Amino acid sequence: MEERFKIIIIEHEENVRQGLVSVFEHHHFDVEATDNIAVGYEKARSGDFDLVLIDARAAGLNALEICAGIRCQHPGQVIFMLTADSCNQGLMTLGADDYSSVPFAYTDLVQRAKALLRRTRLQNKTGLTETIKIGEVTIDTANASGQCPQGKIAFTQREVRLLQYLCEQRGKTVEAHELLNQIWGYPRYLNTEIRAVEIHVASLIHKIEADVENPQYIQQVGEGACRIAF
């Protein structure tokens, strides 16, 4: 029997919202949808959903505050964001698990969502227990938190999984599509944007490196590829 996932969609454009509802229901998701940001936010914070899908383009929507509010209640909540922002730097602080540019292919979005949720469930079963030390930063993977001389650092669970995998491949250059497969669970045949990798790696650099312009430990190599050395 196929797994069923529960999703809430916060989408201000009626035609897009209806399209998303139709395609996710067709693929056996249990769907709730709203164009009301406040209502959607309160529902998302309940923890009743496997996936929260947010259109960050909506007027009056502060994606950073919404992601932070949801993560505060449920650190492991899977968040997928639709955005017209082509600047990865602008998306880096939002804290979503993945991002899709608008316009997008509905069926591709569903396949990515399914793969992401399945990988997340698998990862949650294994858990994280180790401590990672990089330079002056010590990361407690179980609690997705870090400590440095300047104070505490909050990580997302996706960032911790990514960091752990890079540490396992220490010294090697890891391609973006390998990371999408291993951390996000996306099959290699999916035509998936690599920006989620770029955004998460950039976020790790800003949280761990003393000099983000000249990173010592986490290095971006080419388009989406990276390596870690310490």
Short mmCIF file of C-alpha atoms in Angstrom, two decimals:
data_model
loop_
_atom_site.label_atom_id
_atom_site.label_comp_id
_atom_site.label_asym_id
_atom_site.label_seq_id
_atom_site.Cartn_x
_atom_site.Cartn_y
_atom_site.Cartn_z
CA MET A 1 0.00 0.00 0.00
CA GLU A 2 1.39 3.39 -1.00
CA GLU A 3 2.46 5.74 1.77
CA ARG A 4 0.11 8.63 2.40
CA PHE A 5 1.46 11.99 3.41
CA LYS A 6 -0.38 14.99 4.80
CA ILE A 7 0.39 18.41 3.34
CA ILE A 8 -0.72 21.97 3.96
CA ILE A 9 -0.42 24.42 1.07
CA ILE A 10 -0.19 28.16 1.74
CA GLU A 11 -0.71 29.73 -1.67
CA HIS A 12 -2.20 33.13 -2.49
CA GLU A 13 -2.90 32.58 -6.22
CA GLU A 14 -6.14 30.67 -6.66
CA ASN A 15 -5.24 28.94 -9.93
CA VAL A 16 -1.87 27.80 -8.58
CA ARG A 17 -3.46 26.66 -5.31
CA GLN A 18 -6.12 24.65 -7.13
CA GLY A 19 -3.49 23.12 -9.40
CA LEU A 20 -1.36 22.09 -6.43
CA VAL A 21 -4.34 20.62 -4.59
CA SER A 22 -5.39 18.62 -7.65
CA VAL A 23 -1.97 17.17 -8.41
CA PHE A 24 -1.14 16.28 -4.80
CA GLU A 25 -4.56 14.66 -4.26
CA HIS A 26 -4.08 12.74 -7.50
CA HIS A 27 -0.85 11.35 -6.02
CA HIS A 28 -2.65 10.27 -2.82
CA PHE A 29 -1.67 13.10 -0.48
CA ASP A 30 -4.12 14.28 2.17
CA VAL A 31 -4.29 17.99 1.35
CA GLU A 32 -5.34 21.15 3.15
CA ALA A 33 -4.92 24.48 1.39
CA THR A 34 -5.47 28.13 2.22
CA ASP A 35 -4.75 31.58 0.85
CA ASN A 36 -4.80 33.04 4.36
CA ILE A 37 -1.25 33.39 5.67
CA ALA A 38 -2.23 33.64 9.36
CA VAL A 39 -4.52 30.61 9.18
CA GLY A 40 -1.96 28.58 7.27
CA TYR A 41 0.79 29.52 9.70
CA GLU A 42 -1.20 28.43 12.74
CA LYS A 43 -2.09 25.13 11.08
CA ALA A 44 1.53 24.57 10.05
CA ARG A 45 2.70 25.12 13.64
CA SER A 46 0.39 22.34 14.85
CA GLY A 47 2.79 19.64 13.69
CA ASP A 48 -0.06 17.73 12.06
CA PHE A 49 1.47 17.81 8.58
CA ASP A 50 4.30 15.88 6.96
CA LEU A 51 4.98 18.75 4.56
CA VAL A 52 4.40 22.49 4.62
CA LEU A 53 4.38 24.06 1.15
CA ILE A 54 4.64 27.86 1.16
CA ASP A 55 4.62 30.35 -1.68
CA ALA A 56 7.09 32.96 -0.47
CA ARG A 57 5.90 35.45 -3.11
CA ALA A 58 2.69 36.27 -1.26
CA ALA A 59 2.32 39.90 -0.21
CA GLY A 60 2.66 40.33 3.54
CA LEU A 61 4.34 36.97 4.01
CA ASN A 62 7.59 37.00 5.96
CA ALA A 63 9.03 33.64 4.99
CA LEU A 64 11.89 33.90 7.48
CA GLU A 65 9.55 34.46 10.44
CA ILE A 66 7.19 31.70 9.31
CA CYS A 67 9.97 29.12 8.92
CA ALA A 68 11.49 30.13 12.25
CA GLY A 69 8.12 29.94 14.00
CA ILE A 70 7.40 26.48 12.62
CA ARG A 71 10.90 25.20 13.41
CA CYS A 72 10.63 26.54 16.96
CA GLN A 73 7.64 24.26 17.58
CA HIS A 74 8.74 21.36 15.36
CA PRO A 75 12.47 21.37 14.44
CA GLY A 76 12.09 18.43 12.06
CA GLN A 77 9.16 19.84 10.07
CA VAL A 78 9.75 19.49 6.32
CA ILE A 79 9.24 22.85 4.59
CA PHE A 80 9.16 23.36 0.81
CA MET A 81 9.14 26.90 -0.52
CA LEU A 82 8.07 28.32 -3.87
CA THR A 83 9.96 31.46 -4.79
CA ALA A 84 10.60 33.84 -7.65
CA ASP A 85 13.86 34.95 -6.02
CA SER A 86 16.77 33.94 -8.23
CA CYS A 87 19.29 35.09 -5.63
CA ASN A 88 20.44 32.20 -3.43
CA GLN A 89 21.96 34.67 -0.97
CA GLY A 90 18.52 36.08 -0.30
CA LEU A 91 17.10 32.62 0.40
CA MET A 92 19.95 31.39 2.57
CA THR A 93 18.49 32.49 5.90
CA LEU A 94 14.95 31.23 5.29
CA GLY A 95 15.61 27.72 6.55
CA ALA A 96 13.39 25.69 4.21
CA ASP A 97 14.40 22.16 3.20
CA ASP A 98 14.03 22.86 -0.50
CA TYR A 99 13.08 25.61 -2.92
CA SER A 100 11.47 25.65 -6.34
CA SER A 101 11.50 28.53 -8.77
CA VAL A 102 8.21 29.72 -10.22
CA PRO A 103 7.02 28.65 -12.77
CA PHE A 104 7.46 24.95 -12.05
CA ALA A 105 6.21 21.58 -13.32
CA TYR A 106 3.52 20.26 -10.98
CA THR A 107 4.42 16.58 -11.40
CA ASP A 108 8.13 17.25 -10.79
CA LEU A 109 7.21 19.10 -7.59
CA VAL A 110 5.18 16.12 -6.36
CA GLN A 111 8.00 13.69 -7.10
CA ARG A 112 10.47 15.86 -5.23
CA ALA A 113 8.09 16.17 -2.28
CA LYS A 114 7.57 12.40 -2.09
CA ALA A 115 11.28 11.66 -2.29
CA LEU A 116 12.09 14.29 0.33
CA LEU A 117 9.48 12.96 2.75
CA ARG A 118 10.56 9.34 2.33
CA ARG A 119 14.21 10.22 2.91
CA THR A 120 13.27 12.29 5.95
CA ARG A 121 11.31 9.40 7.47
CA LEU A 122 14.25 7.07 6.89
CA GLN A 123 16.70 9.54 8.41
CA ASN A 124 14.47 10.05 11.44
CA LYS A 125 14.52 6.31 12.12
CA THR A 126 18.32 6.24 12.27
CA GLY A 127 18.74 9.41 14.31
CA LEU A 128 21.92 11.39 14.96
CA THR A 129 24.15 11.02 17.99
CA GLU A 130 27.66 12.20 17.18
CA THR A 131 29.42 15.45 17.93
CA ILE A 132 31.27 17.21 15.12
CA LYS A 133 34.03 19.71 15.79
CA ILE A 134 35.14 22.04 13.00
CA GLY A 135 37.59 24.73 13.98
CA GLU A 136 36.14 26.55 16.97
CA VAL A 137 32.61 25.25 16.37
CA THR A 138 31.26 22.15 18.11
CA ILE A 139 28.04 20.73 16.66
CA ASP A 140 25.67 18.53 18.66
CA THR A 141 23.97 16.64 15.82
CA ALA A 142 21.25 15.15 18.03
CA ASN A 143 19.98 18.62 18.95
CA ALA A 144 20.99 20.40 15.72
CA SER A 145 22.82 23.00 17.74
CA GLY A 146 26.34 24.37 17.82
CA GLN A 147 28.61 26.23 20.17
CA CYS A 148 31.40 28.66 19.31
CA PRO A 149 33.27 31.38 21.24
CA GLN A 150 30.64 33.90 20.13
CA GLY A 151 27.75 31.83 21.48
CA LYS A 152 25.19 29.29 20.31
CA ILE A 153 24.41 28.43 16.69
CA ALA A 154 21.12 26.95 15.50
CA PHE A 155 21.19 24.50 12.60
CA THR A 156 18.36 22.88 10.69
CA GLN A 157 18.25 19.09 10.64
CA ARG A 158 18.89 19.16 6.89
CA GLU A 159 22.04 21.23 7.47
CA VAL A 160 23.25 18.74 10.07
CA ARG A 161 22.63 15.78 7.75
CA LEU A 162 24.50 17.57 4.97
CA LEU A 163 27.40 18.43 7.25
CA GLN A 164 27.63 14.87 8.54
CA TYR A 165 27.73 13.48 4.99
CA LEU A 166 30.42 15.94 3.93
CA CYS A 167 32.48 14.92 6.97
CA GLU A 168 32.15 11.27 5.94
CA GLN A 169 33.50 12.28 2.51
CA ARG A 170 36.19 14.49 4.01
CA GLY A 171 38.72 15.75 1.49
CA LYS A 172 36.65 14.60 -1.50
CA THR A 173 34.77 16.84 -3.91
CA VAL A 174 31.09 15.91 -3.70
CA GLU A 175 28.82 16.81 -6.62
CA ALA A 176 25.47 18.50 -6.06
CA HIS A 177 23.43 15.66 -7.53
CA GLU A 178 25.10 13.17 -5.18
CA LEU A 179 24.06 15.35 -2.25
CA LEU A 180 20.53 15.69 -3.61
CA ASN A 181 20.35 11.91 -3.79
CA GLN A 182 21.93 11.14 -0.42
CA ILE A 183 20.53 13.97 1.73
CA TRP A 184 17.28 14.95 0.00
CA GLY A 185 16.51 11.49 -1.42
CA TYR A 186 15.95 12.75 -4.96
CA PRO A 187 16.42 10.10 -7.67
CA ARG A 188 19.14 10.99 -10.14
CA TYR A 189 16.68 10.93 -13.05
CA LEU A 190 14.71 13.86 -11.61
CA ASN A 191 15.52 17.17 -13.26
CA THR A 192 16.07 18.83 -9.90
CA GLU A 193 17.39 22.31 -9.26
CA ILE A 194 20.67 22.29 -7.36
CA ARG A 195 19.96 25.56 -5.57
CA ALA A 196 18.88 23.76 -2.39
CA VAL A 197 22.41 22.38 -2.12
CA GLU A 198 23.98 25.75 -2.87
CA ILE A 199 21.78 27.50 -0.30
CA HIS A 200 22.43 24.93 2.44
CA VAL A 201 26.19 24.90 1.82
CA ALA A 202 26.28 28.71 1.88
CA SER A 203 24.35 28.68 5.14
CA LEU A 204 26.83 26.24 6.70
CA ILE A 205 29.72 28.45 5.60
CA HIS A 206 28.13 31.50 7.26
CA LYS A 207 27.49 29.58 10.47
CA ILE A 208 30.85 27.81 10.76
CA GLU A 209 33.53 29.83 8.99
CA ALA A 210 35.25 32.79 10.64
CA ASP A 211 35.88 34.35 7.22
CA VAL A 212 33.01 33.58 4.86
CA GLU A 213 34.82 35.17 1.91
CA ASN A 214 37.78 32.83 2.38
CA PRO A 215 36.37 29.68 3.98
CA GLN A 216 38.92 27.39 5.57
CA TYR A 217 36.86 24.24 6.05
CA ILE A 218 33.86 24.17 3.70
CA GLN A 219 34.68 25.02 0.11
CA GLN A 220 32.34 25.40 -2.84
CA VAL A 221 33.94 23.89 -5.93
CA GLY A 222 32.26 24.57 -9.25
CA GLU A 223 28.51 24.48 -9.78
CA GLY A 224 26.93 23.03 -6.66
CA ALA A 225 29.91 20.84 -5.77
CA CYS A 226 31.70 21.21 -2.46
CA ARG A 227 34.21 19.58 -0.14
CA ILE A 228 35.12 19.77 3.50
CA ALA A 229 38.61 19.62 4.96
CA PHE A 230 39.69 19.91 8.58
#
